[in-house]
């Protein structure tokens, strides 16, 4: 992709992203419940990663919807990505300090 070119939308991409948006929170919740039963911080961390994956899927779908309705809004997609990156960094630092993350 050269300057001035933007990514294109595909049906399979939208479907896969929508499936991730539906499945990942369920998987995250299941892993958090399992982590509590096992007393496993690693499994809880996996659940948190599933929640972040769902947030990423929601952001992608929001970006697609915005750019479909407003083609001049192509710049919103990277702004959303930077916002999600900030959340991921915050969660990472919290985990590093030993804080619970993404509690359900």
mmCIF file of C-alpha atoms in Angstrom:
data_model
loop_
_atom_site.group_PDB
_atom_site.id
_atom_site.type_symbol
_atom_site.label_atom_id
_atom_site.label_comp_id
_atom_site.label_asym_id
_atom_site.label_seq_id
_atom_site.Cartn_x
_atom_site.Cartn_y
_atom_site.Cartn_z
ATOM 1 C CA UNK A 1 0.000 0.000 0.000
ATOM 2 C CA UNK A 2 1.395 3.347 -0.995
ATOM 3 C CA UNK A 3 0.514 6.800 0.272
ATOM 4 C CA UNK A 4 -3.141 7.694 -0.014
ATOM 5 C CA UNK A 5 -4.321 4.089 -0.123
ATOM 6 C CA UNK A 6 -6.599 2.735 2.560
ATOM 7 C CA UNK A 7 -7.503 -0.822 3.472
ATOM 8 C CA UNK A 8 -10.506 -2.411 1.834
ATOM 9 C CA UNK A 9 -13.434 -4.144 3.482
ATOM 10 C CA UNK A 10 -14.168 -7.814 2.762
ATOM 11 C CA UNK A 11 -17.195 -9.849 3.713
ATOM 12 C CA UNK A 12 -15.096 -12.627 5.231
ATOM 13 C CA UNK A 13 -13.222 -10.069 7.324
ATOM 14 C CA UNK A 14 -16.457 -8.618 8.670
ATOM 15 C CA UNK A 15 -17.871 -12.073 9.442
ATOM 16 C CA UNK A 16 -14.713 -13.249 11.231
ATOM 17 C CA UNK A 17 -14.561 -10.037 13.235
ATOM 18 C CA UNK A 18 -18.225 -10.333 14.224
ATOM 19 C CA UNK A 19 -17.689 -13.951 15.311
ATOM 20 C CA UNK A 20 -14.706 -12.853 17.434
ATOM 21 C CA UNK A 21 -16.841 -10.120 19.000
ATOM 22 C CA UNK A 22 -19.428 -12.719 20.021
ATOM 23 C CA UNK A 23 -17.140 -15.589 21.061
ATOM 24 C CA UNK A 24 -14.229 -13.885 22.812
ATOM 25 C CA UNK A 25 -16.175 -12.439 25.783
ATOM 26 C CA UNK A 26 -17.727 -15.855 26.414
ATOM 27 C CA UNK A 27 -14.316 -17.488 26.279
ATOM 28 C CA UNK A 28 -12.858 -14.813 28.556
ATOM 29 C CA UNK A 29 -15.613 -15.248 31.127
ATOM 30 C CA UNK A 30 -15.198 -19.036 31.054
ATOM 31 C CA UNK A 31 -11.448 -18.712 31.569
ATOM 32 C CA UNK A 32 -11.952 -16.301 34.479
ATOM 33 C CA UNK A 33 -14.321 -18.761 36.155
ATOM 34 C CA UNK A 34 -11.880 -21.604 35.573
ATOM 35 C CA UNK A 35 -9.013 -19.480 36.885
ATOM 36 C CA UNK A 36 -10.927 -18.835 40.115
ATOM 37 C CA UNK A 37 -11.542 -22.562 40.579
ATOM 38 C CA UNK A 38 -7.925 -23.439 39.836
ATOM 39 C CA UNK A 39 -6.368 -20.442 41.536
ATOM 40 C CA UNK A 40 -4.458 -19.797 38.306
ATOM 41 C CA UNK A 41 -3.283 -16.277 37.534
ATOM 42 C CA UNK A 42 -2.099 -17.482 34.115
ATOM 43 C CA UNK A 43 -5.586 -18.670 33.158
ATOM 44 C CA UNK A 44 -7.057 -15.389 34.420
ATOM 45 C CA UNK A 45 -4.556 -13.577 32.204
ATOM 46 C CA UNK A 46 -5.697 -15.634 29.239
ATOM 47 C CA UNK A 47 -9.263 -14.562 29.994
ATOM 48 C CA UNK A 48 -8.170 -10.935 30.066
ATOM 49 C CA UNK A 49 -6.539 -11.392 26.666
ATOM 50 C CA UNK A 50 -9.849 -12.730 25.336
ATOM 51 C CA UNK A 51 -11.625 -9.600 26.596
ATOM 52 C CA UNK A 52 -9.028 -7.422 24.867
ATOM 53 C CA UNK A 53 -9.519 -9.422 21.666
ATOM 54 C CA UNK A 54 -13.262 -8.736 21.869
ATOM 55 C CA UNK A 55 -12.554 -5.033 22.351
ATOM 56 C CA UNK A 56 -10.322 -5.092 19.275
ATOM 57 C CA UNK A 57 -13.075 -6.772 17.255
ATOM 58 C CA UNK A 58 -15.569 -4.138 18.416
ATOM 59 C CA UNK A 59 -13.123 -1.399 17.429
ATOM 60 C CA UNK A 60 -12.622 -2.905 13.975
ATOM 61 C CA UNK A 61 -16.364 -3.143 13.381
ATOM 62 C CA UNK A 62 -16.858 0.423 14.639
ATOM 63 C CA UNK A 63 -14.121 1.622 12.297
ATOM 64 C CA UNK A 64 -15.702 -0.221 9.376
ATOM 65 C CA UNK A 65 -19.125 1.219 10.140
ATOM 66 C CA UNK A 66 -17.779 4.756 10.449
ATOM 67 C CA UNK A 67 -15.754 4.594 7.242
ATOM 68 C CA UNK A 68 -18.671 3.005 5.371
ATOM 69 C CA UNK A 69 -20.980 5.832 6.448
ATOM 70 C CA UNK A 70 -18.320 8.547 6.128
ATOM 71 C CA UNK A 71 -15.498 7.753 3.679
ATOM 72 C CA UNK A 72 -13.617 10.874 4.817
ATOM 73 C CA UNK A 73 -13.432 9.387 8.307
ATOM 74 C CA UNK A 74 -10.652 6.924 7.385
ATOM 75 C CA UNK A 75 -8.460 8.518 10.080
ATOM 76 C CA UNK A 76 -10.784 7.353 12.862
ATOM 77 C CA UNK A 77 -9.573 3.757 12.510
ATOM 78 C CA UNK A 78 -5.991 4.498 13.632
ATOM 79 C CA UNK A 79 -7.293 6.746 16.423
ATOM 80 C CA UNK A 80 -9.396 3.855 17.723
ATOM 81 C CA UNK A 81 -6.337 1.593 17.451
ATOM 82 C CA UNK A 82 -4.250 3.999 19.519
ATOM 83 C CA UNK A 83 -6.990 4.100 22.156
ATOM 84 C CA UNK A 84 -7.023 0.317 22.382
ATOM 85 C CA UNK A 85 -3.243 0.244 22.572
ATOM 86 C CA UNK A 86 -3.415 2.619 25.546
ATOM 87 C CA UNK A 87 -5.887 0.295 27.301
ATOM 88 C CA UNK A 88 -3.660 -2.712 26.602
ATOM 89 C CA UNK A 89 -0.603 -0.906 27.994
ATOM 90 C CA UNK A 90 -2.535 0.120 31.111
ATOM 91 C CA UNK A 91 -3.670 -3.471 31.658
ATOM 92 C CA UNK A 92 -0.133 -4.720 31.076
ATOM 93 C CA UNK A 93 1.330 -2.369 33.690
ATOM 94 C CA UNK A 94 -1.421 -3.345 36.123
ATOM 95 C CA UNK A 95 -0.662 -7.013 35.583
ATOM 96 C CA UNK A 96 3.031 -6.331 36.055
ATOM 97 C CA UNK A 97 2.246 -4.749 39.439
ATOM 98 C CA UNK A 98 0.160 -7.810 40.329
ATOM 99 C CA UNK A 99 -3.236 -6.104 40.015
ATOM 100 C CA UNK A 100 -6.271 -8.090 38.991
ATOM 101 C CA UNK A 101 -7.239 -7.278 35.413
ATOM 102 C CA UNK A 102 -10.557 -7.308 33.588
ATOM 103 C CA UNK A 103 -12.476 -8.701 36.530
ATOM 104 C CA UNK A 104 -15.827 -10.182 35.625
#
